[in-house]
Short mmCIF file of C-alpha atoms in Angstrom, two decimals:
data_model
loop_
_atom_site.label_atom_id
_atom_site.label_comp_id
_atom_site.label_asym_id
_atom_site.label_seq_id
_atom_site.Cartn_x
_atom_site.Cartn_y
_atom_site.Cartn_z
CA MET U 1 95.29 77.42 99.97
CA ASP U 2 94.86 76.08 96.44
CA VAL U 3 96.96 78.49 94.39
CA PHE U 4 96.36 76.50 91.19
CA ALA U 5 92.61 77.07 91.51
CA SER U 6 93.04 80.85 91.64
CA GLY U 7 93.29 81.25 87.87
CA HIS U 8 96.73 82.88 88.01
CA GLU U 9 99.31 82.32 85.29
CA GLN U 10 102.26 82.32 87.67
CA VAL U 11 103.03 82.68 91.38
CA VAL U 12 106.66 83.06 92.46
CA PHE U 13 108.02 82.68 95.98
CA CYS U 14 111.18 84.71 96.54
CA SER U 15 113.64 84.02 99.35
CA ASP U 16 117.04 85.57 100.00
CA PRO U 17 118.26 84.58 103.49
CA PRO U 18 121.30 86.94 103.55
CA SER U 19 119.06 90.02 103.19
CA GLY U 20 116.01 88.55 104.92
CA LEU U 21 113.85 88.89 101.82
CA ARG U 22 110.65 86.87 101.79
CA ALA U 23 108.32 87.88 99.00
CA VAL U 24 105.58 86.64 96.69
CA ILE U 25 105.04 87.81 93.11
CA ALA U 26 101.69 86.89 91.59
CA ILE U 27 100.91 87.27 87.88
CA TYR U 28 97.20 86.95 87.21
CA SER U 29 97.12 87.61 83.48
CA THR U 30 99.32 88.77 80.61
CA ALA U 31 96.52 88.66 78.03
CA LEU U 32 96.79 92.39 77.39
CA GLY U 33 100.54 92.73 77.98
CA PRO U 34 103.13 92.46 80.76
CA ALA U 35 101.62 92.33 84.24
CA LEU U 36 101.94 95.70 85.98
CA GLY U 37 101.35 96.06 89.69
CA GLY U 38 103.08 97.62 92.67
CA THR U 39 105.08 95.99 95.45
CA ARG U 40 103.49 96.05 98.90
CA PHE U 41 105.82 95.91 101.93
CA TYR U 42 103.72 94.82 104.90
CA PRO U 43 104.07 92.80 108.16
CA TYR U 44 101.71 90.00 107.21
CA PRO U 45 100.76 87.74 110.12
CA SER U 46 101.48 84.62 108.07
CA GLU U 47 102.75 83.38 104.73
CA ASP U 48 99.20 82.38 103.80
CA ALA U 49 97.99 85.92 104.43
CA ALA U 50 100.72 87.30 102.18
CA VAL U 51 99.87 84.86 99.39
CA ALA U 52 96.15 85.60 99.67
CA ASP U 53 96.83 89.33 99.40
CA ALA U 54 99.12 88.89 96.40
CA LEU U 55 96.52 86.76 94.62
CA ALA U 56 93.66 89.18 95.28
CA LEU U 57 95.66 92.31 94.44
CA SER U 58 97.11 90.91 91.21
CA ARG U 59 93.69 89.89 89.95
CA ALA U 60 92.37 93.36 90.75
CA MET U 61 95.32 94.87 88.85
CA ALA U 62 94.42 92.87 85.74
CA TYR U 63 90.88 94.23 85.85
CA LYS U 64 92.09 97.75 86.66
CA ASN U 65 94.53 97.87 83.75
CA SER U 66 91.95 96.41 81.38
CA LEU U 67 89.22 98.86 82.34
CA ALA U 68 91.69 101.76 82.12
CA GLY U 69 92.34 100.84 78.48
CA LEU U 70 95.99 99.97 79.11
CA ASP U 71 97.84 97.27 77.19
CA LEU U 72 98.94 95.67 80.43
CA GLY U 73 98.10 92.59 82.41
CA GLY U 74 97.85 92.36 86.17
CA GLY U 75 100.42 91.39 88.77
CA LYS U 76 101.45 92.22 92.32
CA GLY U 77 104.44 91.75 94.56
CA VAL U 78 104.29 91.56 98.35
CA ILE U 79 107.28 91.65 100.67
CA ILE U 80 106.71 90.16 104.11
CA GLY U 81 108.08 92.42 106.83
CA ASP U 82 107.88 95.75 108.57
CA PRO U 83 109.01 98.45 106.12
CA HIS U 84 110.11 100.64 109.03
CA THR U 85 112.57 98.09 110.41
CA ASP U 86 113.21 95.43 107.75
CA LYS U 87 113.69 97.50 104.61
CA THR U 88 117.36 97.62 103.50
CA GLU U 89 119.23 98.25 100.29
CA ALA U 90 120.33 94.61 100.22
CA LEU U 91 116.74 93.37 100.55
CA LEU U 92 115.39 95.71 97.85
CA ARG U 93 118.17 94.79 95.46
CA ALA U 94 117.59 91.09 96.08
CA TYR U 95 113.93 91.67 95.25
CA GLY U 96 114.96 93.48 92.08
CA ARG U 97 116.92 90.44 90.95
CA PHE U 98 113.82 88.28 91.28
CA VAL U 99 111.80 90.79 89.26
CA GLU U 100 114.51 90.81 86.58
CA ALA U 101 114.51 87.00 86.46
CA LEU U 102 110.90 87.13 85.24
CA GLY U 103 112.16 88.75 82.04
CA GLY U 104 109.54 91.49 81.81
CA ARG U 105 106.45 89.39 82.49
CA TYR U 106 106.06 91.45 85.68
CA LEU U 107 106.55 95.22 85.93
CA THR U 108 106.74 96.54 89.48
CA ALA U 109 106.05 99.94 91.02
CA CYS U 110 105.17 101.53 94.38
CA ASP U 111 102.44 100.41 96.74
CA VAL U 112 101.78 100.45 100.49
CA GLY U 113 105.13 100.55 102.28
CA THR U 114 107.23 101.33 99.19
CA TYR U 115 108.18 104.70 97.71
CA ASN U 116 109.91 106.21 94.70
CA ALA U 117 113.29 106.03 96.43
CA ASP U 118 112.78 102.29 97.05
CA LEU U 119 112.03 101.70 93.37
CA ASP U 120 115.24 103.58 92.51
CA VAL U 121 117.10 100.92 94.51
CA VAL U 122 115.12 98.03 92.99
CA ALA U 123 115.89 99.48 89.55
CA ARG U 124 119.62 98.97 90.10
CA GLU U 125 118.95 95.27 89.59
CA THR U 126 116.12 95.26 87.06
CA ARG U 127 114.89 97.03 83.94
CA PHE U 128 111.32 96.43 85.04
CA ALA U 129 110.98 98.79 88.02
CA HIS U 130 108.75 101.80 87.37
CA GLY U 131 107.37 104.65 89.43
CA ARG U 132 110.92 105.78 90.14
CA SER U 133 111.85 109.26 91.34
CA GLU U 134 111.92 112.06 88.81
CA ALA U 135 115.64 112.52 89.49
CA ASN U 136 116.16 108.97 88.20
CA GLY U 137 114.03 109.32 85.09
CA GLY U 138 110.77 108.21 86.66
CA CYS U 139 107.29 109.67 86.94
CA GLY U 140 107.52 110.51 90.62
CA ASP U 141 104.71 110.12 93.12
CA SER U 142 101.86 108.20 91.47
CA SER U 143 99.52 108.93 94.38
CA VAL U 144 98.84 112.36 92.85
CA LEU U 145 97.08 110.95 89.79
CA THR U 146 95.57 108.11 91.84
CA ALA U 147 93.74 110.73 93.90
CA TYR U 148 92.83 112.62 90.73
CA GLY U 149 91.25 109.48 89.27
CA VAL U 150 89.29 108.83 92.47
CA PHE U 151 88.05 112.41 92.32
CA GLN U 152 86.94 111.91 88.70
CA GLY U 153 85.13 108.71 89.69
CA MET U 154 83.46 110.57 92.54
CA ARG U 155 82.35 113.33 90.17
CA ALA U 156 80.86 110.67 87.89
CA ALA U 157 79.03 109.09 90.82
CA ALA U 158 77.68 112.52 91.78
CA GLN U 159 76.52 113.03 88.19
CA HIS U 160 74.79 109.65 88.15
CA ARG U 161 73.17 110.02 91.57
CA TRP U 162 72.42 113.75 91.79
CA GLY U 163 72.61 114.96 88.18
CA LYS U 164 75.62 117.23 88.69
CA PRO U 165 79.34 116.30 88.49
CA SER U 166 80.36 118.23 91.57
CA LEU U 167 80.91 117.64 95.28
CA ALA U 168 80.25 121.27 96.19
CA GLY U 169 78.09 121.42 99.29
CA ARG U 170 78.34 117.66 99.81
CA THR U 171 79.90 116.00 102.85
CA VAL U 172 82.66 113.54 102.03
CA ALA U 173 84.07 111.22 104.73
CA VAL U 174 87.64 110.16 103.91
CA ALA U 175 89.03 107.15 105.80
CA GLY U 176 92.82 107.27 105.49
CA VAL U 177 94.72 110.42 104.62
CA GLY U 178 98.08 109.00 103.64
CA LYS U 179 99.58 109.28 100.18
CA VAL U 180 96.31 109.13 98.23
CA GLY U 181 93.78 110.32 100.79
CA SER U 182 95.57 113.59 101.51
CA TRP U 183 95.71 114.50 97.81
CA LEU U 184 92.04 113.60 97.50
CA VAL U 185 91.18 115.97 100.35
CA ASP U 186 92.92 118.77 98.44
CA ARG U 187 90.74 118.11 95.38
CA LEU U 188 87.55 117.92 97.44
CA VAL U 189 88.22 121.14 99.32
CA ASP U 190 88.96 122.93 96.07
CA ASP U 191 85.65 121.64 94.71
CA GLY U 192 83.73 123.07 97.67
CA ALA U 193 83.01 119.86 99.58
CA ASP U 194 82.72 119.60 103.35
CA VAL U 195 85.29 117.00 104.39
CA VAL U 196 85.61 114.79 107.46
CA VAL U 197 88.71 112.60 107.85
CA THR U 198 90.25 109.96 110.05
CA ASP U 199 93.46 107.92 110.08
CA VAL U 200 95.22 105.56 112.47
CA ASP U 201 98.22 107.88 112.05
CA THR U 202 97.28 111.01 113.99
CA ALA U 203 100.21 112.87 112.43
CA ALA U 204 98.65 112.37 108.99
CA VAL U 205 95.38 113.88 110.24
CA ASP U 206 97.25 116.78 111.81
CA ARG U 207 98.97 117.54 108.50
CA VAL U 208 95.62 117.66 106.68
CA LEU U 209 94.03 119.87 109.34
CA ALA U 210 97.00 122.24 109.25
CA ARG U 211 96.63 122.57 105.47
CA HIS U 212 92.83 122.80 105.55
CA PRO U 213 91.53 124.27 108.84
CA GLY U 214 87.95 123.81 107.66
CA VAL U 215 88.26 120.02 107.54
CA ASP U 216 86.82 118.06 110.49
CA ALA U 217 88.28 114.91 112.06
CA ALA U 218 86.53 111.83 113.42
CA PRO U 219 88.22 109.87 116.24
CA ASP U 220 88.32 106.61 114.28
CA THR U 221 86.85 104.74 111.32
CA ALA U 222 84.00 103.30 113.37
CA ALA U 223 82.86 106.84 114.17
CA LEU U 224 83.45 108.05 110.60
CA VAL U 225 81.19 105.47 108.95
CA ARG U 226 78.38 106.53 111.30
CA THR U 227 78.89 110.20 110.48
CA PRO U 228 76.09 111.52 108.22
CA SER U 229 77.71 112.08 104.84
CA ASP U 230 76.98 112.01 101.15
CA VAL U 231 80.11 110.11 100.11
CA TYR U 232 82.30 107.64 101.98
CA ALA U 233 85.85 107.35 100.62
CA PRO U 234 87.90 104.38 101.92
CA CYS U 235 91.54 105.28 101.20
CA ALA U 236 93.49 102.97 103.53
CA LEU U 237 93.94 99.18 103.32
CA GLY U 238 91.53 96.69 101.75
CA GLY U 239 88.49 95.00 103.27
CA ALA U 240 87.05 98.32 104.44
CA LEU U 241 83.51 97.37 103.41
CA ASP U 242 82.26 94.43 105.47
CA ASP U 243 78.78 93.47 106.67
CA GLU U 244 79.04 95.50 109.86
CA THR U 245 80.27 98.64 108.08
CA VAL U 246 77.67 98.50 105.33
CA ALA U 247 74.89 98.03 107.87
CA VAL U 248 75.66 101.33 109.61
CA LEU U 249 77.14 103.36 106.75
CA GLU U 250 75.66 106.85 106.51
CA ALA U 251 76.40 107.71 102.87
CA GLU U 252 74.76 107.52 99.46
CA ILE U 253 77.96 106.88 97.52
CA VAL U 254 81.10 104.86 98.22
CA CYS U 255 84.11 105.95 96.20
CA GLY U 256 87.66 105.70 97.50
CA GLY U 257 91.26 104.92 96.67
CA ALA U 258 91.83 101.72 98.67
CA ASN U 259 92.30 98.44 96.81
CA ASN U 260 90.00 95.44 97.37
CA GLN U 261 87.47 97.36 99.44
CA LEU U 262 84.82 94.62 99.40
CA ALA U 263 85.51 92.21 102.26
CA SER U 264 83.42 89.44 100.67
CA ASP U 265 81.57 88.66 97.45
CA GLY U 266 78.16 89.62 98.78
CA ILE U 267 79.06 93.14 99.88
CA ALA U 268 78.39 94.76 96.50
CA ASP U 269 74.83 93.41 96.62
CA ARG U 270 74.41 94.60 100.21
CA LEU U 271 75.38 98.11 99.15
CA MET U 272 72.93 97.96 96.25
CA ASP U 273 70.16 96.71 98.56
CA ARG U 274 70.73 99.74 100.79
CA GLY U 275 70.61 102.10 97.81
CA ILE U 276 74.30 103.00 98.11
CA LEU U 277 76.07 103.60 94.80
CA TYR U 278 79.44 101.81 94.80
CA ALA U 279 82.22 103.05 92.52
CA PRO U 280 84.43 99.97 91.96
CA ASP U 281 87.80 100.62 93.56
CA TYR U 282 89.94 99.28 90.73
CA LEU U 283 88.10 101.53 88.29
CA VAL U 284 88.46 104.82 90.12
CA ASN U 285 91.96 104.32 91.56
CA ALA U 286 93.56 103.60 88.17
CA GLY U 287 95.18 107.03 87.90
CA GLY U 288 98.37 105.72 89.50
CA VAL U 289 98.87 102.90 87.02
CA ILE U 290 98.08 105.28 84.18
CA GLN U 291 100.88 107.52 85.47
CA VAL U 292 103.31 104.63 85.88
CA GLU U 293 102.47 103.21 82.45
CA ASP U 294 103.15 106.59 80.88
CA GLU U 295 106.66 106.48 82.35
CA ARG U 296 107.44 103.63 79.97
CA HIS U 297 107.01 106.02 77.04
CA GLY U 298 108.92 109.01 78.41
CA PHE U 299 106.78 110.53 81.12
CA SER U 300 104.49 113.46 80.33
CA TYR U 301 102.30 114.57 83.26
CA PRO U 302 99.76 116.44 81.07
CA ARG U 303 99.36 113.36 78.86
CA ALA U 304 98.92 111.06 81.86
CA GLU U 305 96.48 113.46 83.54
CA ALA U 306 94.40 113.68 80.37
CA LYS U 307 94.12 109.90 80.25
CA ALA U 308 93.26 109.71 83.95
CA ALA U 309 90.47 112.22 83.36
CA GLY U 310 88.85 109.50 81.23
CA ILE U 311 88.00 107.63 84.42
CA PHE U 312 84.97 109.95 84.62
CA ASP U 313 83.51 108.61 81.35
CA VAL U 314 84.32 104.97 82.12
CA ALA U 315 82.70 105.27 85.54
CA LEU U 316 79.53 106.73 84.02
CA ARG U 317 79.46 103.84 81.55
CA VAL U 318 79.77 101.34 84.41
CA PHE U 319 76.99 102.99 86.43
CA ARG U 320 74.66 103.11 83.43
CA THR U 321 75.40 99.50 82.46
CA ALA U 322 74.75 98.35 86.02
CA GLU U 323 71.44 100.21 86.13
CA GLU U 324 70.33 98.85 82.75
CA GLN U 325 71.20 95.26 83.69
CA GLY U 326 69.96 95.46 87.27
CA VAL U 327 73.34 94.41 88.67
CA SER U 328 75.82 96.08 90.98
CA PRO U 329 78.50 98.37 89.51
CA ALA U 330 81.06 95.81 90.70
CA VAL U 331 79.54 93.18 88.40
CA ALA U 332 79.23 95.62 85.50
CA ALA U 333 82.86 96.71 85.84
CA ASP U 334 84.06 93.11 85.96
CA GLN U 335 82.10 92.30 82.82
CA LEU U 336 83.59 95.22 80.88
CA ALA U 337 87.12 94.38 82.02
CA GLU U 338 86.73 90.68 81.25
CA GLN U 339 85.26 91.44 77.83
CA ARG U 340 88.29 93.50 76.81
CA MET U 341 90.71 90.84 78.04
CA ALA U 342 88.79 88.16 76.16
CA ASP U 343 88.49 90.23 72.97
CA VAL U 344 92.19 91.09 72.86
CA GLY U 345 93.08 87.50 73.70
CA ARG U 346 91.04 86.24 70.75
CA LEU U 347 92.58 88.86 68.48
CA ALA U 348 96.06 87.75 69.52
CA GLN U 349 95.18 84.15 68.69
CA ILE U 350 93.89 85.17 65.26
CA ARG U 351 97.13 86.98 64.54
CA LEU U 352 99.36 84.07 65.54
CA PRO U 353 101.37 82.71 62.58
CA ARG U 354 100.02 79.41 61.29
#
């Protein structure tokens, strides 16, 4: 893997044998500010797989933060291991020391396999851990606003496709009902949608069904994508949209909370060819980073929620731009994010003392 060809500013390999820590921190860009991105704790099959994930996720974070209007760059940390068996205080604190050593270039937060309580431990070693528990001065669970942002993106997609910003009477298939997916189901049910869910964790499905008896469950993701629906919402891990899935997908809109949903570069065009409106993942799932960023200024939930509501307007702008230019929404979103990074970068150069 040619890391230097990835366009990243910095990639750090972190090793602490006494605690068993093996981690990678990738900083894609600091053009807009320090690189914010969560820490994923996952049993990667290889070091290469961990590096590839860190590179892809950090780049997506740069675009996400840019499109959300935040003065933040993009970064990501990944810890190699099983969070259920390998996570210890010693390991988290060792990771915190590596984050601190970057001097604020990288700001970490929660992601798959890490929680507010974990960031409380990381924060014992670094000033740059965010998304902490409310008891420790943090913003709490960022999945709440992540789901809210996805819902706003879905409303925008409904407006663009059907002329009404509502999911009432529509069938929404949600793949993954963990931290984000379960909150999204709450929003959809309240809006009057018919919801079908699935998850590899049957307990997570059971919790949703207990809370919402009217929700249906599919046996697995393969069955869910073939279920006739209006909207498909991938809310688990990345790569959910591959050639096989797109070929059989029974939905008019794709809008979900998972990161890096497109398994390859050509998938966005495949969706467009099939007439499926794709809401770029890093656009609609930005509610969490908006919440975490607000923590840096003394957290106010109403203020963060108001900013996350703006995802609706940005999504509409992306859909309209894509339609006008005859490109996929993924291309249009990238262009808007890149333009802001480039514009601010040029402004910073102009302001440099001579």
